[in-house]
Short mmCIF file of C-alpha atoms in Angstrom, two decimals:
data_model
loop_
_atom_site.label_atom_id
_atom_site.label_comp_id
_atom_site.label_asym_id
_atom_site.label_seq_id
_atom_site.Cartn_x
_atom_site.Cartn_y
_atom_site.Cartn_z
CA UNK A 185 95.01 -322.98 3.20
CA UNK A 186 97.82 -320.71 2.66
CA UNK A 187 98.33 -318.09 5.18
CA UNK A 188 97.54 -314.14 4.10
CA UNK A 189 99.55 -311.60 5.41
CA UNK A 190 99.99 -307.80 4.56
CA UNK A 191 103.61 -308.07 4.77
CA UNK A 192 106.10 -310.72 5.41
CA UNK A 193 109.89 -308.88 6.46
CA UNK A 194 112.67 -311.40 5.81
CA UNK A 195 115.04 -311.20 8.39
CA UNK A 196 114.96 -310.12 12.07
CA UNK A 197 118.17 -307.94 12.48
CA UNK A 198 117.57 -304.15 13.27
CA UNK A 199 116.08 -303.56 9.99
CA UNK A 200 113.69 -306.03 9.85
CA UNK A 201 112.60 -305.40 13.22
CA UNK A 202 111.80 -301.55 13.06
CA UNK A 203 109.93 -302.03 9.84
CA UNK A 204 107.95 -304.81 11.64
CA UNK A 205 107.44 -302.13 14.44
CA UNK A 206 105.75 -299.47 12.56
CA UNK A 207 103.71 -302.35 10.21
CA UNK A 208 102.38 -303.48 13.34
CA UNK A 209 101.20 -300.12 15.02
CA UNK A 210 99.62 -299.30 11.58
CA UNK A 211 97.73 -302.27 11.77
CA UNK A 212 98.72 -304.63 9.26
CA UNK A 213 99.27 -308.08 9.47
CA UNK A 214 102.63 -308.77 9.09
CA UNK A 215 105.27 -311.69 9.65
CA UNK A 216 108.59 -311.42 10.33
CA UNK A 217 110.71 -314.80 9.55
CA UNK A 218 114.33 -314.53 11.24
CA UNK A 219 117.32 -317.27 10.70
CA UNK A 220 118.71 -315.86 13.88
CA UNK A 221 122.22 -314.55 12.02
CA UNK A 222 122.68 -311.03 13.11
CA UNK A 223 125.87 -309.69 11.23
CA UNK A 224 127.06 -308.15 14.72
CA UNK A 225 126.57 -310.89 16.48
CA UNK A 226 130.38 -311.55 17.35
CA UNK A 227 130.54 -308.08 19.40
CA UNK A 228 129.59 -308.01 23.08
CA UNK A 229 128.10 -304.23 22.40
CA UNK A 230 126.73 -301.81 20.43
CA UNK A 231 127.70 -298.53 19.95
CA UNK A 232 126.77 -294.32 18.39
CA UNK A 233 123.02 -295.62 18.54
CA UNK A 234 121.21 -292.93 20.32
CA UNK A 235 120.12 -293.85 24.01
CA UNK A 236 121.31 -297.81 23.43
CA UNK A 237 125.30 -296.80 23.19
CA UNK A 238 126.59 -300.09 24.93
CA UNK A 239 124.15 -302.03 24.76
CA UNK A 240 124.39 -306.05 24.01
CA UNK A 241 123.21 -306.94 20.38
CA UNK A 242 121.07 -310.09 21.53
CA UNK A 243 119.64 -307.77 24.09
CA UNK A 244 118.68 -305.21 21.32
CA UNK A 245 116.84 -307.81 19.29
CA UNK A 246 115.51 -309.17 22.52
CA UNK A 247 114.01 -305.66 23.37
CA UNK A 248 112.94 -305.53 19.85
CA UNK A 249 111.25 -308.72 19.30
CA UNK A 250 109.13 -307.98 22.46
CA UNK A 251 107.73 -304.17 21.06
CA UNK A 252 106.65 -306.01 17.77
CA UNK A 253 104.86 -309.10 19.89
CA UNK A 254 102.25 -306.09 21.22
CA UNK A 255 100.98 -304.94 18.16
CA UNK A 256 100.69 -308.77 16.82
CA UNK A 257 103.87 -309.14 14.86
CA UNK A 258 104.22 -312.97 14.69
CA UNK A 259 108.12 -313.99 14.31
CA UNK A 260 108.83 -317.30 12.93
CA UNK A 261 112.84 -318.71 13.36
CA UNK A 262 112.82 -320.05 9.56
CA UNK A 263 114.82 -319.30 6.39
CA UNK A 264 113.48 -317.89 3.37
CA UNK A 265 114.39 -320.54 0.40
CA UNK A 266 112.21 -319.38 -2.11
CA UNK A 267 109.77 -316.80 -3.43
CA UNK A 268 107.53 -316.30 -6.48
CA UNK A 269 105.49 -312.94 -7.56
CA UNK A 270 102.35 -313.16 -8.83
CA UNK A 271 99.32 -311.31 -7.76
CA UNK A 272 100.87 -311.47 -4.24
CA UNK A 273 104.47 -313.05 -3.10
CA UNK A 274 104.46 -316.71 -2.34
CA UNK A 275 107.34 -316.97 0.21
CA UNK A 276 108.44 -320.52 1.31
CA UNK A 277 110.20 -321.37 4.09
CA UNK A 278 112.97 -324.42 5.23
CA UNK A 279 110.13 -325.79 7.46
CA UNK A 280 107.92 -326.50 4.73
CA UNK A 281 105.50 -323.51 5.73
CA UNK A 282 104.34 -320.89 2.68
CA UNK A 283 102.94 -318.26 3.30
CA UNK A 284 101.87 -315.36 0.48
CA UNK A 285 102.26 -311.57 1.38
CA UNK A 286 101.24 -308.28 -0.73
CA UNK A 287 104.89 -306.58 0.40
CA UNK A 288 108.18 -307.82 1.17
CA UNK A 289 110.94 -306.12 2.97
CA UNK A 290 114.05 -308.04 2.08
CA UNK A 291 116.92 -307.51 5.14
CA UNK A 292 118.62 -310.02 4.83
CA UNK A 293 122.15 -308.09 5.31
CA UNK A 294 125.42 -309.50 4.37
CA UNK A 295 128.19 -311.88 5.67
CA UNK A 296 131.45 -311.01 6.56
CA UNK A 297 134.50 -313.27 5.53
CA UNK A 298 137.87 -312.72 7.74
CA UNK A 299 141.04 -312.70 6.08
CA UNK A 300 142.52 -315.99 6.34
CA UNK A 301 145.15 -315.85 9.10
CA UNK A 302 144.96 -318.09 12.10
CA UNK A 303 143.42 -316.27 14.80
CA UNK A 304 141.69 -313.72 13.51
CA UNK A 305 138.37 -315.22 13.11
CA UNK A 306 138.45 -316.88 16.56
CA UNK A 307 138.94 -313.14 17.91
CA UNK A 308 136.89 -311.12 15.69
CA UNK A 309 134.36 -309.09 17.69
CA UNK A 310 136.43 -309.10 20.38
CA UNK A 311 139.93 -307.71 20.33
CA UNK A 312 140.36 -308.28 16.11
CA UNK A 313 137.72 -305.48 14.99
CA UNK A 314 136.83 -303.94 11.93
CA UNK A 315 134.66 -300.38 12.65
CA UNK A 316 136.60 -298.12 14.63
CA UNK A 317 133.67 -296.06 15.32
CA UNK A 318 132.12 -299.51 16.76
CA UNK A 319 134.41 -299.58 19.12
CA UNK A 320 137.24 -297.41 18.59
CA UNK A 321 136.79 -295.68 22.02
CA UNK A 322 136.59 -298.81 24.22
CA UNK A 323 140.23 -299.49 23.35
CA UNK A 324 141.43 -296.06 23.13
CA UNK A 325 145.11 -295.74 23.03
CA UNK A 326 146.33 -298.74 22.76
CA UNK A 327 148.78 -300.51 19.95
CA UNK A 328 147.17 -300.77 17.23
CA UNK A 329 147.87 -303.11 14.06
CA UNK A 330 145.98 -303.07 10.96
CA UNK A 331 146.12 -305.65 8.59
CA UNK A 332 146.21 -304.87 4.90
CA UNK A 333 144.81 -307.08 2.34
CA UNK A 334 144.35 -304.42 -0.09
CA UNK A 335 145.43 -300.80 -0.65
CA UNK A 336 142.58 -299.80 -0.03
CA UNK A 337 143.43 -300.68 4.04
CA UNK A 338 145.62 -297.44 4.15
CA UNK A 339 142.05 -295.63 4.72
CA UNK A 340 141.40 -297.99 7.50
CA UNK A 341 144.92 -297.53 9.21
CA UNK A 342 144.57 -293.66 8.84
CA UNK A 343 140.92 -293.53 10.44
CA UNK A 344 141.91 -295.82 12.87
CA UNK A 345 145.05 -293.36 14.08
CA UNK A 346 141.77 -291.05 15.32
CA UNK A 347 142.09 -293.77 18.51
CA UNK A 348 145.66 -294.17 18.90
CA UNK A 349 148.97 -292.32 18.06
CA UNK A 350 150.68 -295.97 18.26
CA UNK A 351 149.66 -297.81 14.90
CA UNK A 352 151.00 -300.15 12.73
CA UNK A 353 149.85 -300.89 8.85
CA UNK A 354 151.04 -304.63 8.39
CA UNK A 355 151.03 -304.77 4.77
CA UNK A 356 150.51 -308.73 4.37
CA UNK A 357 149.43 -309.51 0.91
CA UNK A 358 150.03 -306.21 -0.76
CA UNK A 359 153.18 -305.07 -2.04
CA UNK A 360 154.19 -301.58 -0.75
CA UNK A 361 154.90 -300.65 -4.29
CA UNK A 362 150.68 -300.66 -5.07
CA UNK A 363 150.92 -297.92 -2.07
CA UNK A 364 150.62 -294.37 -3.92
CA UNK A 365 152.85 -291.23 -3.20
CA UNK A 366 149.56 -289.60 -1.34
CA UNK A 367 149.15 -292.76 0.87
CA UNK A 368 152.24 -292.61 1.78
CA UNK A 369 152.38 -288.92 2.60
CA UNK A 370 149.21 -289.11 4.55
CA UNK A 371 151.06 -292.82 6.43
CA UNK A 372 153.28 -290.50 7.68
CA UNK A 373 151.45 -287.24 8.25
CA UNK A 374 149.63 -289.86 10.29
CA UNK A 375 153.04 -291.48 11.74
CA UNK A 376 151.77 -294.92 11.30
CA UNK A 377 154.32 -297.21 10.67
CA UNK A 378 154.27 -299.35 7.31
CA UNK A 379 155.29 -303.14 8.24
CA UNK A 380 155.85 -305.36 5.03
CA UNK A 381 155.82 -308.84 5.21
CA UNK A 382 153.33 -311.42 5.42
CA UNK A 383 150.88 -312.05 8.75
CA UNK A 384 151.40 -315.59 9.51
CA UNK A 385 149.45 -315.52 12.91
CA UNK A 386 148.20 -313.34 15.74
CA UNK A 387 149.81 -313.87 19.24
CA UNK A 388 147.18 -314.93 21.98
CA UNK A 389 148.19 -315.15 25.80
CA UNK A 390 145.77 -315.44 28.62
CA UNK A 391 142.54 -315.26 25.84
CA UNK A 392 143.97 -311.83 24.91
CA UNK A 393 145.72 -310.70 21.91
CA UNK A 394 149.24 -309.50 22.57
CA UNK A 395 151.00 -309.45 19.03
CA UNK A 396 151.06 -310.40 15.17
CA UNK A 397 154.14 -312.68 14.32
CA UNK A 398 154.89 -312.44 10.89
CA UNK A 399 155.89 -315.45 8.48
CA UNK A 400 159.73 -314.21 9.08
CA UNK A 401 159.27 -315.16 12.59
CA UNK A 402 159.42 -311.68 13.96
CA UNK A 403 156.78 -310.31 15.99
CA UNK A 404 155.07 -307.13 17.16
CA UNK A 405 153.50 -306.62 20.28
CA UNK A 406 149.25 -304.99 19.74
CA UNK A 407 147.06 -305.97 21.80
CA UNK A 408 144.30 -304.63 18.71
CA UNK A 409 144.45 -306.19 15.21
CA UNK A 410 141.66 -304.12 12.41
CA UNK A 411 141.10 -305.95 9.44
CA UNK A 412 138.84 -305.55 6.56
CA UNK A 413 136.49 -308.81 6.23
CA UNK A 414 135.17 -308.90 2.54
CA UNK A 415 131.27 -308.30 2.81
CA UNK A 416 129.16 -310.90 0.96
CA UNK A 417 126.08 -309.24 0.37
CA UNK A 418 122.91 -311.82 0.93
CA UNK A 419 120.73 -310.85 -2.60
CA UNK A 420 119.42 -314.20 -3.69
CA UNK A 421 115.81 -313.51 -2.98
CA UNK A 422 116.01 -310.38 -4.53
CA UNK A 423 118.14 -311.76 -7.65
CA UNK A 424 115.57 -314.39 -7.91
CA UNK A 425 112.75 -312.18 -7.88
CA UNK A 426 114.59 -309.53 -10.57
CA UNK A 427 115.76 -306.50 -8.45
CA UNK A 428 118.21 -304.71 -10.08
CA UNK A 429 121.79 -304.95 -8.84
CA UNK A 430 124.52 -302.09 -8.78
CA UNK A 431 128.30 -303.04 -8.64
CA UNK A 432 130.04 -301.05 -5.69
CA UNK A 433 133.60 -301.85 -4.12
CA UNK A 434 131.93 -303.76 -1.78
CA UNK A 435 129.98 -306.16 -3.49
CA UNK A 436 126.37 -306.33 -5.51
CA UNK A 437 123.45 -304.33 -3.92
CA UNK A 438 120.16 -303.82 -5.19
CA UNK A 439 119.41 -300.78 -6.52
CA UNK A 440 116.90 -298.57 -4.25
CA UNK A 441 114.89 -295.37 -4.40
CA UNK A 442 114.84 -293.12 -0.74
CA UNK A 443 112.23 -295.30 0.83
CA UNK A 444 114.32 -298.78 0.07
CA UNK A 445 112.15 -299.68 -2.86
CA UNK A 446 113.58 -302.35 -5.42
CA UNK A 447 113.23 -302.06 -9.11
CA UNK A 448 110.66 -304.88 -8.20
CA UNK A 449 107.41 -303.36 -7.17
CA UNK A 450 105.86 -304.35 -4.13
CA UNK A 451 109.36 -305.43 -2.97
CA UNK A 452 111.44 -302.76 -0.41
CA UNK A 453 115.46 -303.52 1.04
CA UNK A 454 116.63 -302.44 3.60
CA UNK A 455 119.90 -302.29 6.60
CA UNK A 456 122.75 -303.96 5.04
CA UNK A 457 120.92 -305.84 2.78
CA UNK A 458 121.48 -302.29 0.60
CA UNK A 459 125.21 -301.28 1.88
CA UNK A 460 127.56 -302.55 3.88
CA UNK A 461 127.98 -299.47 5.64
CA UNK A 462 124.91 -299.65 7.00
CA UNK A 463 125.44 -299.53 10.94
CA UNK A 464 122.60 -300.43 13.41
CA UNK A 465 121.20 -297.21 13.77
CA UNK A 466 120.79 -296.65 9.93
CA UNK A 467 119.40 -299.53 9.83
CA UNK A 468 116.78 -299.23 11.81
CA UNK A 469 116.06 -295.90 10.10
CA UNK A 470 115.90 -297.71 6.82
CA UNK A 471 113.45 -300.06 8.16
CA UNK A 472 111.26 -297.57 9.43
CA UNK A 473 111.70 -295.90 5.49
CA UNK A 474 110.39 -298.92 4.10
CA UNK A 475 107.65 -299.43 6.34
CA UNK A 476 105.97 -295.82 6.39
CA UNK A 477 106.20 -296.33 2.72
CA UNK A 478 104.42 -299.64 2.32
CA UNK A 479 101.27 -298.31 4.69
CA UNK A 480 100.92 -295.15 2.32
CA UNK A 481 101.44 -298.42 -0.93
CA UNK A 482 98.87 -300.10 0.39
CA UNK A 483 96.68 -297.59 1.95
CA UNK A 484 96.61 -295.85 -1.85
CA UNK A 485 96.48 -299.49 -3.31
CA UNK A 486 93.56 -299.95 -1.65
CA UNK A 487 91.82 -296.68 -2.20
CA UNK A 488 91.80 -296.93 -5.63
CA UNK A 489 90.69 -300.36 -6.15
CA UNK A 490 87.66 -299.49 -4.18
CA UNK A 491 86.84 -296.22 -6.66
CA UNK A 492 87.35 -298.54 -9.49
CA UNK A 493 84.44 -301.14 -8.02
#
C-alpha cells in the first residue's frame, strides 16, 4: 500500500527543515525527502543568522534534522523525480518508493554555476565568494578583486568596497564601453579601480589565492576574488505540476502569495526555491510561512468537510 502522509517537504536545506519543524509540533504526519545538496554547502560557515552567526552549514542541518526526529518527522535521502495531483499528490522517488501527500512544500532551491575561469570553482566557498554579507567581515580589508561577467557586477564591486578600500573591478567579458556614466561616477566615488582585459586564471600558492593573471600575462596580487555565479533555479516539480513562473534577472521563480503558496493549490515554495536572494535565515522564515499556513489549510479543510457530512 502506498504510504499517507499529511505533508511531504521536498528538500532538506533550511527551508525544508523549519517547515518540517513546525508540521511536526502541530502534529501532522509529514516526510521530508532530502538529496543532500545544500546550495551553501561549499562555505565552512554561516553567517547574520541570529544566535548561529558562524556556525558550520552541515552542523546546522545536523542540529536541524535532530529537532524534526522528536516530533516524528521521518527524513528519507531520495530525489523527487516525479509528481502527479489528483485528490492528493503522488510523489515518487529515485528509489522506487511513492508515497501520496495532501500538501507539498517544494524547496528545492537553486544551483549556482561559476564563471568559467580555471580556479574559481575549485575555490569557491572559500577564498572566491559571492555574498559579501556572507562573509564580507571574515576577510575584512584585504585586496579585493571582483570579476565582471556582466554590467550588472559594478553593484557587486561597489557593495563589496563596504569591506575594503583596496578593490579591483576586473572587467573580463564585458567591454567598459556597456559601463554607464553613473557606474562610472559611483567606480570612482568608490575608488575602485576598473581593470579591462580578460581573466585567464586565478593565482594559487600554498592552497591560498594570491592573484588573478589576466590572458595578457599580467597579474594582480588579491588574495579575494567575488564573482557572480548564474543561479539556476530548481522548478521542475513545480513546472510539472503547473505553478506559475515569473521572469526576474535571475532566472524563473514561481509565483507566490505571503505564505509561499503556488498558483497550484495545495502546493507552497519556499527558501531559494522562490529567490535567489533568499539567505539562510529567510529561509527558514519562509519555511515556517508555509508551514503555519498549511496547519490552518488543513485544519479548515478538515472542518468543513466534517459540517458537510
Amino acid at each position: 500500500m502506498t504510504e499517507k502522509y499529511a505533508v511531504v517537504v521536498v528538500g532538506g536545506g533550511a527551508a525544508g527543515l523549519s517547515a518540517a519543524l513546525v508540521l511536526g509540533r502541530a502534529r501532522h504526519r509529514t516526510l521530508v525527502v532530502d538529496a543532500g545538496e545544500p546550495r551553501n554547502a561549499p562555505a565552512a560557515h554561516m553567517q547574520g543568522y541570529l544566535s548561529r552567526d558562524g556556525m558550520p552549514p552541515a552542523e546546522f542541518l545536523a542540529a536541524g534534522r535532530e529537532e524534526i526526529a522528536r516530533y516524528g518527522v521521518e527524513l528519507v535521502r531520495d530525489r523527487v523525480v516525479d509528481v502527479e495531483r489528483g485528490e492528493d499528490f503522488a510523489v515518487v522517488l529515485a528509489g522506487g518508493r511513492t508515497v501520496r501527500a495532501r500538501r507539498l512544500v517544494v524547496a528545492t532551491g537553486l544551483k549556482d554555476e561559476l564563471p568559467a575561469v580555471p580556479g574559481v570553482a575549485e575555490r569557491f566557498g572559500r577564498d572566491v565568494l559571492h555574498c559579501p554579507f556572507c562573509h564580507g567581515w571574515e576577510v575584512r580589508d584585504q585586496p579585493f578583486g571582483v570579476l565582471a561577467t556582466s554590467p550588472a557586477s559594478v553593484h557587486q564591486a561597489l557593495m563589496v568596497s563596504q569591506w575594503s578600500k583596496d578593490v579591483r573591478l576586473f572587467l573580463h567579458t564585458v567591454d567598459e564601453a556597456e559601463l554607464s556614466d553613473e557606474d562610472l561616477r559611483r567606480l570612482a566615488a568608490a575608488r575602485v579601480d576598473v581593470v579591462p582585459g580578460e581573466v585567464a586564471e586565478l593565482v594559487v600558492e600554498d592552497d591560498r589565492l594570491t592573484g588573478v593573471r589576466l590572458a595578457d600575462g599580467s597579474a594582480h596580487a588579491r588574495s579575494v576574488l567575488f564573482a557572480a555565479p548564474r543561479p539556476v533555479p530548481q522548478t521542475g516539480l513545480l513546472e510539472r505540476l503547473g505553478a506559475e513562473l515569473h521572469e526576474t534577472p535571475f532566472g524563473a521563480y514561481p509565483v507566490v502569495d505571503a505564505t509561499g503558496l503556488t498558483t497550484v493549490q495545495g502546493v507552497w515554495a519556499a527558501g531559494n526555491a522562490i529567490g535567489f536572494a533568499e539567505q539562510v535565515v529567510h529561509a527558514a522564515s519562509g519555511g515556517y510561512r508555509a508551514a503555519s499556513a498549511i496547519v490552518g489549510d488543513l485544519l479548515m479543510t478538515d472542518l468543513d468537510a466534517a459540517v458537510q457530512v
